[in-house]
Amino acid sequence: MRFRSLVSSAIPILAAPVFFFAQDQASKPATANELLARPASIPIGSSQSAPSAFRSLMSATGTPAGEVLEEGCKFEEGPRVRLNGHTLGEILRSLAGPGSSYRWEVHEGAVDLLPSKGLPALLTERIGEFKWEGEEVASAPVFLFALPAVQQAAAKLGLTQGVSGSAAGAINRTTEPREKLILHLPNTTVFDALNAVVRINKQGLWTYREFHCESRSTFDISFSQ
């Protein structure tokens, strides 16, 4: 996985943490140990919820990532955390350690923030094949969740797809020509396919949300660079 270099300079203290990440330009994908050992520094800042801190960290370091959030009638991201550490792994451990309602995992270069109780059933759904190609990677999750197998699985689980925050709204259209990206994944799961999307893009974060309140159950997928 190719990492972009982030060069830090003197900056004022911010209300929310900003992260600086030393990234190499090697073309060989980093192993989990190599990724977690990379140095990172955290200026003084306020505490945040684990998902909010995770999004800031992944965005600032340019790390391909995903997060899974489950909501009830009242949305709560959980207790606030104050990050510490000098490497990406140390910061992640302070973000979601023992006793947290979240856990983090590394899957072939993509870092995921997941509910500690396990993945929602829809993400574990296995699909025979997922093919996608295009210049705007944000459209890939749209195609993925439009697959008949995924739609049928959602219906069996009593889930309807939400409209707000759709991945389609995250597409950043530009007049500059971009290299076409191609994904061909045989016999994969929805979860693994989402990670493949951010890996092929070499950055970005997918967010899967499930909302359960009384008789209403919905899901939503979004993508951000």
JSON list of C-alpha atoms in Angstrom, two decimals:
[
{"chain": "A", "resi": 1, "resn": "MET", "atom": "CA", "xyz": [0.00, 0.00, 0.00]},
{"chain": "A", "resi": 2, "resn": "ARG", "atom": "CA", "xyz": [1.38, 3.38, -1.00]},
{"chain": "A", "resi": 3, "resn": "PHE", "atom": "CA", "xyz": [1.46, 5.95, 1.75]},
{"chain": "A", "resi": 4, "resn": "ARG", "atom": "CA", "xyz": [1.59, 9.66, 1.07]},
{"chain": "A", "resi": 5, "resn": "SER", "atom": "CA", "xyz": [4.04, 11.81, 3.00]},
{"chain": "A", "resi": 6, "resn": "LEU", "atom": "CA", "xyz": [2.69, 14.25, 5.53]},
{"chain": "A", "resi": 7, "resn": "VAL", "atom": "CA", "xyz": [5.10, 17.01, 6.48]},
{"chain": "A", "resi": 8, "resn": "SER", "atom": "CA", "xyz": [4.21, 18.82, 9.67]},
{"chain": "A", "resi": 9, "resn": "SER", "atom": "CA", "xyz": [5.14, 22.37, 10.57]},
{"chain": "A", "resi": 10, "resn": "ALA", "atom": "CA", "xyz": [4.52, 24.45, 13.66]},
{"chain": "A", "resi": 11, "resn": "ILE", "atom": "CA", "xyz": [0.78, 24.82, 14.12]},
{"chain": "A", "resi": 12, "resn": "PRO", "atom": "CA", "xyz": [-1.41, 26.24, 16.87]},
{"chain": "A", "resi": 13, "resn": "ILE", "atom": "CA", "xyz": [-3.19, 23.97, 19.33]},
{"chain": "A", "resi": 14, "resn": "LEU", "atom": "CA", "xyz": [-6.58, 22.97, 17.94]},
{"chain": "A", "resi": 15, "resn": "ALA", "atom": "CA", "xyz": [-9.83, 22.10, 19.67]},
{"chain": "A", "resi": 16, "resn": "ALA", "atom": "CA", "xyz": [-9.80, 18.63, 18.07]},
{"chain": "A", "resi": 17, "resn": "PRO", "atom": "CA", "xyz": [-6.67, 16.50, 17.69]},
{"chain": "A", "resi": 18, "resn": "VAL", "atom": "CA", "xyz": [-4.68, 16.65, 14.47]},
{"chain": "A", "resi": 19, "resn": "PHE", "atom": "CA", "xyz": [-2.43, 13.76, 13.57]},
{"chain": "A", "resi": 20, "resn": "PHE", "atom": "CA", "xyz": [0.86, 13.66, 11.69]},
{"chain": "A", "resi": 21, "resn": "PHE", "atom": "CA", "xyz": [1.98, 10.41, 10.17]},
{"chain": "A", "resi": 22, "resn": "ALA", "atom": "CA", "xyz": [5.37, 9.52, 8.66]},
{"chain": "A", "resi": 23, "resn": "GLN", "atom": "CA", "xyz": [4.56, 7.59, 5.50]},
{"chain": "A", "resi": 24, "resn": "ASP", "atom": "CA", "xyz": [6.98, 5.99, 3.07]},
{"chain": "A", "resi": 25, "resn": "GLN", "atom": "CA", "xyz": [6.69, 5.83, -0.68]},
{"chain": "A", "resi": 26, "resn": "ALA", "atom": "CA", "xyz": [7.37, 2.09, -1.05]},
{"chain": "A", "resi": 27, "resn": "SER", "atom": "CA", "xyz": [5.04, 0.25, -3.39]},
{"chain": "A", "resi": 28, "resn": "LYS", "atom": "CA", "xyz": [5.07, -2.96, -1.35]},
{"chain": "A", "resi": 29, "resn": "PRO", "atom": "CA", "xyz": [1.95, -3.24, 0.85]},
{"chain": "A", "resi": 30, "resn": "ALA", "atom": "CA", "xyz": [2.73, -2.76, 4.51]},
{"chain": "A", "resi": 31, "resn": "THR", "atom": "CA", "xyz": [2.10, -5.64, 6.87]},
{"chain": "A", "resi": 32, "resn": "ALA", "atom": "CA", "xyz": [-0.09, -5.09, 9.92]},
{"chain": "A", "resi": 33, "resn": "ASN", "atom": "CA", "xyz": [2.99, -4.86, 12.17]},
{"chain": "A", "resi": 34, "resn": "GLU", "atom": "CA", "xyz": [4.68, -2.36, 9.85]},
{"chain": "A", "resi": 35, "resn": "LEU", "atom": "CA", "xyz": [1.54, -0.26, 9.64]},
{"chain": "A", "resi": 36, "resn": "LEU", "atom": "CA", "xyz": [0.97, -0.16, 13.40]},
{"chain": "A", "resi": 37, "resn": "ALA", "atom": "CA", "xyz": [4.63, 0.64, 14.11]},
{"chain": "A", "resi": 38, "resn": "ARG", "atom": "CA", "xyz": [4.64, 3.81, 12.01]},
{"chain": "A", "resi": 39, "resn": "PRO", "atom": "CA", "xyz": [5.34, 6.94, 14.10]},
{"chain": "A", "resi": 40, "resn": "ALA", "atom": "CA", "xyz": [2.57, 9.44, 14.78]},
{"chain": "A", "resi": 41, "resn": "SER", "atom": "CA", "xyz": [2.38, 12.49, 17.01]},
{"chain": "A", "resi": 42, "resn": "ILE", "atom": "CA", "xyz": [-0.67, 14.02, 18.68]},
{"chain": "A", "resi": 43, "resn": "PRO", "atom": "CA", "xyz": [-0.79, 17.70, 19.66]},
{"chain": "A", "resi": 44, "resn": "ILE", "atom": "CA", "xyz": [-2.77, 18.57, 22.76]},
{"chain": "A", "resi": 45, "resn": "GLY", "atom": "CA", "xyz": [-6.50, 18.60, 22.09]},
{"chain": "A", "resi": 46, "resn": "SER", "atom": "CA", "xyz": [-9.90, 17.88, 23.55]},
{"chain": "A", "resi": 47, "resn": "SER", "atom": "CA", "xyz": [-11.26, 14.38, 24.07]},
{"chain": "A", "resi": 48, "resn": "GLN", "atom": "CA", "xyz": [-13.56, 12.91, 21.44]},
{"chain": "A", "resi": 49, "resn": "SER", "atom": "CA", "xyz": [-15.80, 9.91, 20.96]},
{"chain": "A", "resi": 50, "resn": "ALA", "atom": "CA", "xyz": [-13.97, 6.85, 19.64]},
{"chain": "A", "resi": 51, "resn": "PRO", "atom": "CA", "xyz": [-15.57, 7.03, 16.16]},
{"chain": "A", "resi": 52, "resn": "SER", "atom": "CA", "xyz": [-14.84, 10.75, 15.84]},
{"chain": "A", "resi": 53, "resn": "ALA", "atom": "CA", "xyz": [-11.20, 10.29, 16.91]},
{"chain": "A", "resi": 54, "resn": "PHE", "atom": "CA", "xyz": [-10.87, 7.29, 14.56]},
{"chain": "A", "resi": 55, "resn": "ARG", "atom": "CA", "xyz": [-12.12, 9.30, 11.58]},
{"chain": "A", "resi": 56, "resn": "SER", "atom": "CA", "xyz": [-9.71, 12.13, 12.34]},
{"chain": "A", "resi": 57, "resn": "LEU", "atom": "CA", "xyz": [-6.79, 9.73, 12.67]},
{"chain": "A", "resi": 58, "resn": "MET", "atom": "CA", "xyz": [-7.53, 7.79, 9.49]},
{"chain": "A", "resi": 59, "resn": "SER", "atom": "CA", "xyz": [-8.09, 10.94, 7.46]},
{"chain": "A", "resi": 60, "resn": "ALA", "atom": "CA", "xyz": [-4.92, 12.66, 8.66]},
{"chain": "A", "resi": 61, "resn": "THR", "atom": "CA", "xyz": [-2.75, 9.59, 8.08]},
{"chain": "A", "resi": 62, "resn": "GLY", "atom": "CA", "xyz": [-4.25, 8.71, 4.71]},
{"chain": "A", "resi": 63, "resn": "THR", "atom": "CA", "xyz": [-4.92, 5.17, 5.90]},
{"chain": "A", "resi": 64, "resn": "PRO", "atom": "CA", "xyz": [-7.58, 3.09, 4.09]},
{"chain": "A", "resi": 65, "resn": "ALA", "atom": "CA", "xyz": [-10.24, 2.44, 6.71]},
{"chain": "A", "resi": 66, "resn": "GLY", "atom": "CA", "xyz": [-13.80, 1.52, 7.56]},
{"chain": "A", "resi": 67, "resn": "GLU", "atom": "CA", "xyz": [-16.12, 1.88, 10.52]},
{"chain": "A", "resi": 68, "resn": "VAL", "atom": "CA", "xyz": [-19.32, 0.17, 11.64]},
{"chain": "A", "resi": 69, "resn": "LEU", "atom": "CA", "xyz": [-21.79, 2.09, 13.79]},
{"chain": "A", "resi": 70, "resn": "GLU", "atom": "CA", "xyz": [-25.03, 0.83, 15.31]},
{"chain": "A", "resi": 71, "resn": "GLU", "atom": "CA", "xyz": [-27.63, 3.28, 16.58]},
{"chain": "A", "resi": 72, "resn": "GLY", "atom": "CA", "xyz": [-30.78, 3.03, 18.67]},
{"chain": "A", "resi": 73, "resn": "CYS", "atom": "CA", "xyz": [-33.62, 5.51, 19.04]},
{"chain": "A", "resi": 74, "resn": "LYS", "atom": "CA", "xyz": [-31.09, 7.92, 20.53]},
{"chain": "A", "resi": 75, "resn": "PHE", "atom": "CA", "xyz": [-27.72, 8.07, 18.80]},
{"chain": "A", "resi": 76, "resn": "GLU", "atom": "CA", "xyz": [-24.76, 7.78, 21.16]},
{"chain": "A", "resi": 77, "resn": "GLU", "atom": "CA", "xyz": [-21.20, 7.33, 19.93]},
{"chain": "A", "resi": 78, "resn": "GLY", "atom": "CA", "xyz": [-20.08, 6.21, 23.39]},
{"chain": "A", "resi": 79, "resn": "PRO", "atom": "CA", "xyz": [-17.74, 7.59, 26.06]},
{"chain": "A", "resi": 80, "resn": "ARG", "atom": "CA", "xyz": [-15.18, 10.19, 25.09]},
{"chain": "A", "resi": 81, "resn": "VAL", "atom": "CA", "xyz": [-11.54, 9.15, 24.85]},
{"chain": "A", "resi": 82, "resn": "ARG", "atom": "CA", "xyz": [-8.26, 11.02, 25.10]},
{"chain": "A", "resi": 83, "resn": "LEU", "atom": "CA", "xyz": [-5.68, 9.58, 22.75]},
{"chain": "A", "resi": 84, "resn": "ASN", "atom": "CA", "xyz": [-2.04, 9.00, 23.54]},
{"chain": "A", "resi": 85, "resn": "GLY", "atom": "CA", "xyz": [0.92, 7.19, 22.05]},
{"chain": "A", "resi": 86, "resn": "HIS", "atom": "CA", "xyz": [3.74, 7.65, 19.56]},
{"chain": "A", "resi": 87, "resn": "THR", "atom": "CA", "xyz": [2.82, 5.09, 16.91]},
{"chain": "A", "resi": 88, "resn": "LEU", "atom": "CA", "xyz": [-0.38, 4.37, 15.02]},
{"chain": "A", "resi": 89, "resn": "GLY", "atom": "CA", "xyz": [-0.82, 1.14, 17.00]},
{"chain": "A", "resi": 90, "resn": "GLU", "atom": "CA", "xyz": [-0.42, 2.87, 20.37]},
{"chain": "A", "resi": 91, "resn": "ILE", "atom": "CA", "xyz": [-2.92, 5.55, 19.42]},
{"chain": "A", "resi": 92, "resn": "LEU", "atom": "CA", "xyz": [-5.44, 2.95, 18.25]},
{"chain": "A", "resi": 93, "resn": "ARG", "atom": "CA", "xyz": [-5.04, 1.01, 21.49]},
{"chain": "A", "resi": 94, "resn": "SER", "atom": "CA", "xyz": [-5.81, 4.15, 23.50]},
{"chain": "A", "resi": 95, "resn": "LEU", "atom": "CA", "xyz": [-8.80, 4.79, 21.26]},
{"chain": "A", "resi": 96, "resn": "ALA", "atom": "CA", "xyz": [-10.48, 1.40, 21.73]},
{"chain": "A", "resi": 97, "resn": "GLY", "atom": "CA", "xyz": [-8.92, -0.69, 24.47]},
{"chain": "A", "resi": 98, "resn": "PRO", "atom": "CA", "xyz": [-10.27, -3.29, 26.92]},
{"chain": "A", "resi": 99, "resn": "GLY", "atom": "CA", "xyz": [-13.81, -2.53, 28.07]},
{"chain": "A", "resi": 100, "resn": "SER", "atom": "CA", "xyz": [-14.58, -0.31, 25.08]},
{"chain": "A", "resi": 101, "resn": "SER", "atom": "CA", "xyz": [-17.75, -0.82, 23.05]},
{"chain": "A", "resi": 102, "resn": "TYR", "atom": "CA", "xyz": [-15.49, -0.74, 19.98]},
{"chain": "A", "resi": 103, "resn": "ARG", "atom": "CA", "xyz": [-12.57, -2.79, 18.76]},
{"chain": "A", "resi": 104, "resn": "TRP", "atom": "CA", "xyz": [-10.18, -2.18, 15.89]},
{"chain": "A", "resi": 105, "resn": "GLU", "atom": "CA", "xyz": [-8.64, -4.62, 13.45]},
{"chain": "A", "resi": 106, "resn": "VAL", "atom": "CA", "xyz": [-6.25, -4.50, 10.51]},
{"chain": "A", "resi": 107, "resn": "HIS", "atom": "CA", "xyz": [-7.30, -6.34, 7.36]},
{"chain": "A", "resi": 108, "resn": "GLU", "atom": "CA", "xyz": [-4.59, -6.40, 4.66]},
{"chain": "A", "resi": 109, "resn": "GLY", "atom": "CA", "xyz": [-3.67, -2.75, 5.11]},
{"chain": "A", "resi": 110, "resn": "ALA", "atom": "CA", "xyz": [-7.14, -1.42, 5.92]},
{"chain": "A", "resi": 111, "resn": "VAL", "atom": "CA", "xyz": [-7.93, -0.45, 9.52]},
{"chain": "A", "resi": 112, "resn": "ASP", "atom": "CA", "xyz": [-11.48, -1.02, 10.75]},
{"chain": "A", "resi": 113, "resn": "LEU", "atom": "CA", "xyz": [-13.34, 0.25, 13.83]},
{"chain": "A", "resi": 114, "resn": "LEU", "atom": "CA", "xyz": [-15.99, -2.32, 14.72]},
{"chain": "A", "resi": 115, "resn": "PRO", "atom": "CA", "xyz": [-18.54, -2.96, 17.46]},
{"chain": "A", "resi": 116, "resn": "SER", "atom": "CA", "xyz": [-16.95, -5.11, 20.16]},
{"chain": "A", "resi": 117, "resn": "LYS", "atom": "CA", "xyz": [-19.99, -7.42, 20.05]},
{"chain": "A", "resi": 118, "resn": "GLY", "atom": "CA", "xyz": [-19.34, -8.35, 16.42]},
{"chain": "A", "resi": 119, "resn": "LEU", "atom": "CA", "xyz": [-20.26, -7.43, 12.86]},
{"chain": "A", "resi": 120, "resn": "PRO", "atom": "CA", "xyz": [-23.87, -6.80, 11.82]},
{"chain": "A", "resi": 121, "resn": "ALA", "atom": "CA", "xyz": [-25.22, -9.76, 9.85]},
{"chain": "A", "resi": 122, "resn": "LEU", "atom": "CA", "xyz": [-25.55, -7.87, 6.55]},
{"chain": "A", "resi": 123, "resn": "LEU", "atom": "CA", "xyz": [-21.79, -7.25, 6.42]},
{"chain": "A", "resi": 124, "resn": "THR", "atom": "CA", "xyz": [-21.09, -10.97, 6.76]},
{"chain": "A", "resi": 125, "resn": "GLU", "atom": "CA", "xyz": [-23.30, -11.80, 3.78]},
{"chain": "A", "resi": 126, "resn": "ARG", "atom": "CA", "xyz": [-21.32, -13.73, 1.19]},
{"chain": "A", "resi": 127, "resn": "ILE", "atom": "CA", "xyz": [-21.68, -12.81, -2.47]},
{"chain": "A", "resi": 128, "resn": "GLY", "atom": "CA", "xyz": [-20.56, -14.93, -5.38]},
{"chain": "A", "resi": 129, "resn": "GLU", "atom": "CA", "xyz": [-18.88, -12.10, -7.27]},
{"chain": "A", "resi": 130, "resn": "PHE", "atom": "CA", "xyz": [-18.45, -8.35, -7.13]},
{"chain": "A", "resi": 131, "resn": "LYS", "atom": "CA", "xyz": [-17.26, -6.50, -10.24]},
{"chain": "A", "resi": 132, "resn": "TRP", "atom": "CA", "xyz": [-16.80, -2.76, -10.45]},
{"chain": "A", "resi": 133, "resn": "GLU", "atom": "CA", "xyz": [-14.71, -0.34, -12.47]},
{"chain": "A", "resi": 134, "resn": "GLY", "atom": "CA", "xyz": [-14.67, 3.43, -12.69]},
{"chain": "A", "resi": 135, "resn": "GLU", "atom": "CA", "xyz": [-12.83, 6.63, -11.81]},
{"chain": "A", "resi": 136, "resn": "GLU", "atom": "CA", "xyz": [-14.93, 7.70, -8.81]},
{"chain": "A", "resi": 137, "resn": "VAL", "atom": "CA", "xyz": [-14.39, 5.09, -6.12]},
{"chain": "A", "resi": 138, "resn": "ALA", "atom": "CA", "xyz": [-17.23, 6.48, -4.00]},
{"chain": "A", "resi": 139, "resn": "SER", "atom": "CA", "xyz": [-19.68, 4.87, -6.44]},
{"chain": "A", "resi": 140, "resn": "ALA", "atom": "CA", "xyz": [-18.37, 1.35, -5.71]},
{"chain": "A", "resi": 141, "resn": "PRO", "atom": "CA", "xyz": [-20.30, 0.91, -2.41]},
{"chain": "A", "resi": 142, "resn": "VAL", "atom": "CA", "xyz": [-23.47, 2.04, -4.25]},
{"chain": "A", "resi": 143, "resn": "PHE", "atom": "CA", "xyz": [-23.05, -0.79, -6.76]},
{"chain": "A", "resi": 144, "resn": "LEU", "atom": "CA", "xyz": [-22.16, -3.23, -4.00]},
{"chain": "A", "resi": 145, "resn": "PHE", "atom": "CA", "xyz": [-25.32, -2.60, -1.98]},
{"chain": "A", "resi": 146, "resn": "ALA", "atom": "CA", "xyz": [-27.43, -2.62, -5.14]},
{"chain": "A", "resi": 147, "resn": "LEU", "atom": "CA", "xyz": [-26.50, -6.25, -5.84]},
{"chain": "A", "resi": 148, "resn": "PRO", "atom": "CA", "xyz": [-29.58, -8.53, -5.71]},
{"chain": "A", "resi": 149, "resn": "ALA", "atom": "CA", "xyz": [-27.88, -10.83, -3.18]},
{"chain": "A", "resi": 150, "resn": "VAL", "atom": "CA", "xyz": [-27.23, -7.92, -0.81]},
{"chain": "A", "resi": 151, "resn": "GLN", "atom": "CA", "xyz": [-30.72, -6.48, -1.27]},
{"chain": "A", "resi": 152, "resn": "GLN", "atom": "CA", "xyz": [-32.29, -9.89, -0.63]},
{"chain": "A", "resi": 153, "resn": "ALA", "atom": "CA", "xyz": [-30.16, -10.40, 2.49]},
{"chain": "A", "resi": 154, "resn": "ALA", "atom": "CA", "xyz": [-31.19, -6.97, 3.79]},
{"chain": "A", "resi": 155, "resn": "ALA", "atom": "CA", "xyz": [-34.86, -7.79, 3.22]},
{"chain": "A", "resi": 156, "resn": "LYS", "atom": "CA", "xyz": [-34.54, -11.08, 5.12]},
{"chain": "A", "resi": 157, "resn": "LEU", "atom": "CA", "xyz": [-32.98, -9.17, 8.02]},
{"chain": "A", "resi": 158, "resn": "GLY", "atom": "CA", "xyz": [-35.83, -6.67, 8.00]},
{"chain": "A", "resi": 159, "resn": "LEU", "atom": "CA", "xyz": [-33.55, -3.81, 6.92]},
{"chain": "A", "resi": 160, "resn": "THR", "atom": "CA", "xyz": [-34.43, -1.01, 4.55]},
{"chain": "A", "resi": 161, "resn": "GLN", "atom": "CA", "xyz": [-31.79, 1.24, 3.04]},
{"chain": "A", "resi": 162, "resn": "GLY", "atom": "CA", "xyz": [-31.65, 4.83, 4.22]},
{"chain": "A", "resi": 163, "resn": "VAL", "atom": "CA", "xyz": [-31.34, 7.72, 1.79]},
{"chain": "A", "resi": 164, "resn": "SER", "atom": "CA", "xyz": [-29.42, 10.35, 3.75]},
{"chain": "A", "resi": 165, "resn": "GLY", "atom": "CA", "xyz": [-25.65, 9.99, 3.77]},
{"chain": "A", "resi": 166, "resn": "SER", "atom": "CA", "xyz": [-25.67, 7.72, 0.74]},
{"chain": "A", "resi": 167, "resn": "ALA", "atom": "CA", "xyz": [-22.30, 6.98, -0.82]},
{"chain": "A", "resi": 168, "resn": "ALA", "atom": "CA", "xyz": [-23.57, 8.58, -4.02]},
{"chain": "A", "resi": 169, "resn": "GLY", "atom": "CA", "xyz": [-23.51, 11.94, -2.30]},
{"chain": "A", "resi": 170, "resn": "ALA", "atom": "CA", "xyz": [-19.81, 11.56, -1.48]},
{"chain": "A", "resi": 171, "resn": "ILE", "atom": "CA", "xyz": [-18.69, 11.35, -5.11]},
{"chain": "A", "resi": 172, "resn": "ASN", "atom": "CA", "xyz": [-16.24, 14.14, -5.85]},
{"chain": "A", "resi": 173, "resn": "ARG", "atom": "CA", "xyz": [-16.64, 14.89, -9.53]},
{"chain": "A", "resi": 174, "resn": "THR", "atom": "CA", "xyz": [-13.69, 16.56, -11.21]},
{"chain": "A", "resi": 175, "resn": "THR", "atom": "CA", "xyz": [-12.71, 17.51, -14.74]},
{"chain": "A", "resi": 176, "resn": "GLU", "atom": "CA", "xyz": [-9.21, 16.15, -14.27]},
{"chain": "A", "resi": 177, "resn": "PRO", "atom": "CA", "xyz": [-8.65, 12.73, -15.87]},
{"chain": "A", "resi": 178, "resn": "ARG", "atom": "CA", "xyz": [-8.16, 9.92, -13.37]},
{"chain": "A", "resi": 179, "resn": "GLU", "atom": "CA", "xyz": [-6.86, 6.40, -13.67]},
{"chain": "A", "resi": 180, "resn": "LYS", "atom": "CA", "xyz": [-9.65, 3.85, -13.99]},
{"chain": "A", "resi": 181, "resn": "LEU", "atom": "CA", "xyz": [-9.92, 1.57, -10.98]},
{"chain": "A", "resi": 182, "resn": "ILE", "atom": "CA", "xyz": [-10.99, -2.05, -11.38]},
{"chain": "A", "resi": 183, "resn": "LEU", "atom": "CA", "xyz": [-12.28, -4.46, -8.74]},
{"chain": "A", "resi": 184, "resn": "HIS", "atom": "CA", "xyz": [-13.07, -8.13, -9.35]},
{"chain": "A", "resi": 185, "resn": "LEU", "atom": "CA", "xyz": [-13.78, -10.09, -6.18]},
{"chain": "A", "resi": 186, "resn": "PRO", "atom": "CA", "xyz": [-15.05, -13.65, -6.44]},
{"chain": "A", "resi": 187, "resn": "ASN", "atom": "CA", "xyz": [-16.69, -15.32, -3.43]},
{"chain": "A", "resi": 188, "resn": "THR", "atom": "CA", "xyz": [-16.33, -12.43, -1.00]},
{"chain": "A", "resi": 189, "resn": "THR", "atom": "CA", "xyz": [-18.31, -10.85, 1.83]},
{"chain": "A", "resi": 190, "resn": "VAL", "atom": "CA", "xyz": [-19.82, -7.38, 1.92]},
{"chain": "A", "resi": 191, "resn": "PHE", "atom": "CA", "xyz": [-17.32, -6.42, 4.63]},
{"chain": "A", "resi": 192, "resn": "ASP", "atom": "CA", "xyz": [-14.28, -7.60, 2.66]},
{"chain": "A", "resi": 193, "resn": "ALA", "atom": "CA", "xyz": [-15.55, -5.89, -0.49]},
{"chain": "A", "resi": 194, "resn": "LEU", "atom": "CA", "xyz": [-15.82, -2.56, 1.33]},
{"chain": "A", "resi": 195, "resn": "ASN", "atom": "CA", "xyz": [-12.23, -2.88, 2.54]},
{"chain": "A", "resi": 196, "resn": "ALA", "atom": "CA", "xyz": [-11.13, -3.71, -1.00]},
{"chain": "A", "resi": 197, "resn": "VAL", "atom": "CA", "xyz": [-12.70, -0.46, -2.19]},
{"chain": "A", "resi": 198, "resn": "VAL", "atom": "CA", "xyz": [-10.59, 1.74, 0.12]},
{"chain": "A", "resi": 199, "resn": "ARG", "atom": "CA", "xyz": [-7.47, -0.35, -0.52]},
{"chain": "A", "resi": 200, "resn": "ILE", "atom": "CA", "xyz": [-7.69, 0.08, -4.29]},
{"chain": "A", "resi": 201, "resn": "ASN", "atom": "CA", "xyz": [-8.18, 3.81, -3.71]},
{"chain": "A", "resi": 202, "resn": "LYS", "atom": "CA", "xyz": [-5.16, 3.80, -1.32]},
{"chain": "A", "resi": 203, "resn": "GLN", "atom": "CA", "xyz": [-7.10, 6.03, 1.07]},
{"chain": "A", "resi": 204, "resn": "GLY", "atom": "CA", "xyz": [-10.62, 6.89, 2.17]},
{"chain": "A", "resi": 205, "resn": "LEU", "atom": "CA", "xyz": [-13.06, 5.67, 4.79]},
{"chain": "A", "resi": 206, "resn": "TRP", "atom": "CA", "xyz": [-16.32, 3.76, 4.38]},
{"chain": "A", "resi": 207, "resn": "THR", "atom": "CA", "xyz": [-18.97, 4.06, 7.09]},
{"chain": "A", "resi": 208, "resn": "TYR", "atom": "CA", "xyz": [-21.75, 1.52, 7.58]},
{"chain": "A", "resi": 209, "resn": "ARG", "atom": "CA", "xyz": [-24.56, 2.46, 9.96]},
{"chain": "A", "resi": 210, "resn": "GLU", "atom": "CA", "xyz": [-27.50, 0.45, 11.23]},
{"chain": "A", "resi": 211, "resn": "PHE", "atom": "CA", "xyz": [-30.39, 2.18, 12.93]},
{"chain": "A", "resi": 212, "resn": "HIS", "atom": "CA", "xyz": [-32.83, 0.23, 15.12]},
{"chain": "A", "resi": 213, "resn": "CYS", "atom": "CA", "xyz": [-35.70, 1.96, 16.89]},
{"chain": "A", "resi": 214, "resn": "GLU", "atom": "CA", "xyz": [-38.93, 0.22, 17.79]},
{"chain": "A", "resi": 215, "resn": "SER", "atom": "CA", "xyz": [-40.22, -1.33, 14.54]},
{"chain": "A", "resi": 216, "resn": "ARG", "atom": "CA", "xyz": [-37.87, 0.62, 12.28]},
{"chain": "A", "resi": 217, "resn": "SER", "atom": "CA", "xyz": [-34.58, -0.88, 11.07]},
{"chain": "A", "resi": 218, "resn": "THR", "atom": "CA", "xyz": [-32.50, 0.81, 8.39]},
{"chain": "A", "resi": 219, "resn": "PHE", "atom": "CA", "xyz": [-28.94, 0.76, 7.12]},
{"chain": "A", "resi": 220, "resn": "ASP", "atom": "CA", "xyz": [-26.82, 3.30, 5.32]},
{"chain": "A", "resi": 221, "resn": "ILE", "atom": "CA", "xyz": [-23.42, 3.30, 3.62]},
{"chain": "A", "resi": 222, "resn": "SER", "atom": "CA", "xyz": [-21.25, 6.35, 2.97]},
{"chain": "A", "resi": 223, "resn": "PHE", "atom": "CA", "xyz": [-17.72, 7.02, 1.73]},
{"chain": "A", "resi": 224, "resn": "SER", "atom": "CA", "xyz": [-15.34, 9.88, 2.40]},
{"chain": "A", "resi": 225, "resn": "GLN", "atom": "CA", "xyz": [-11.87, 10.64, 1.04]}
]
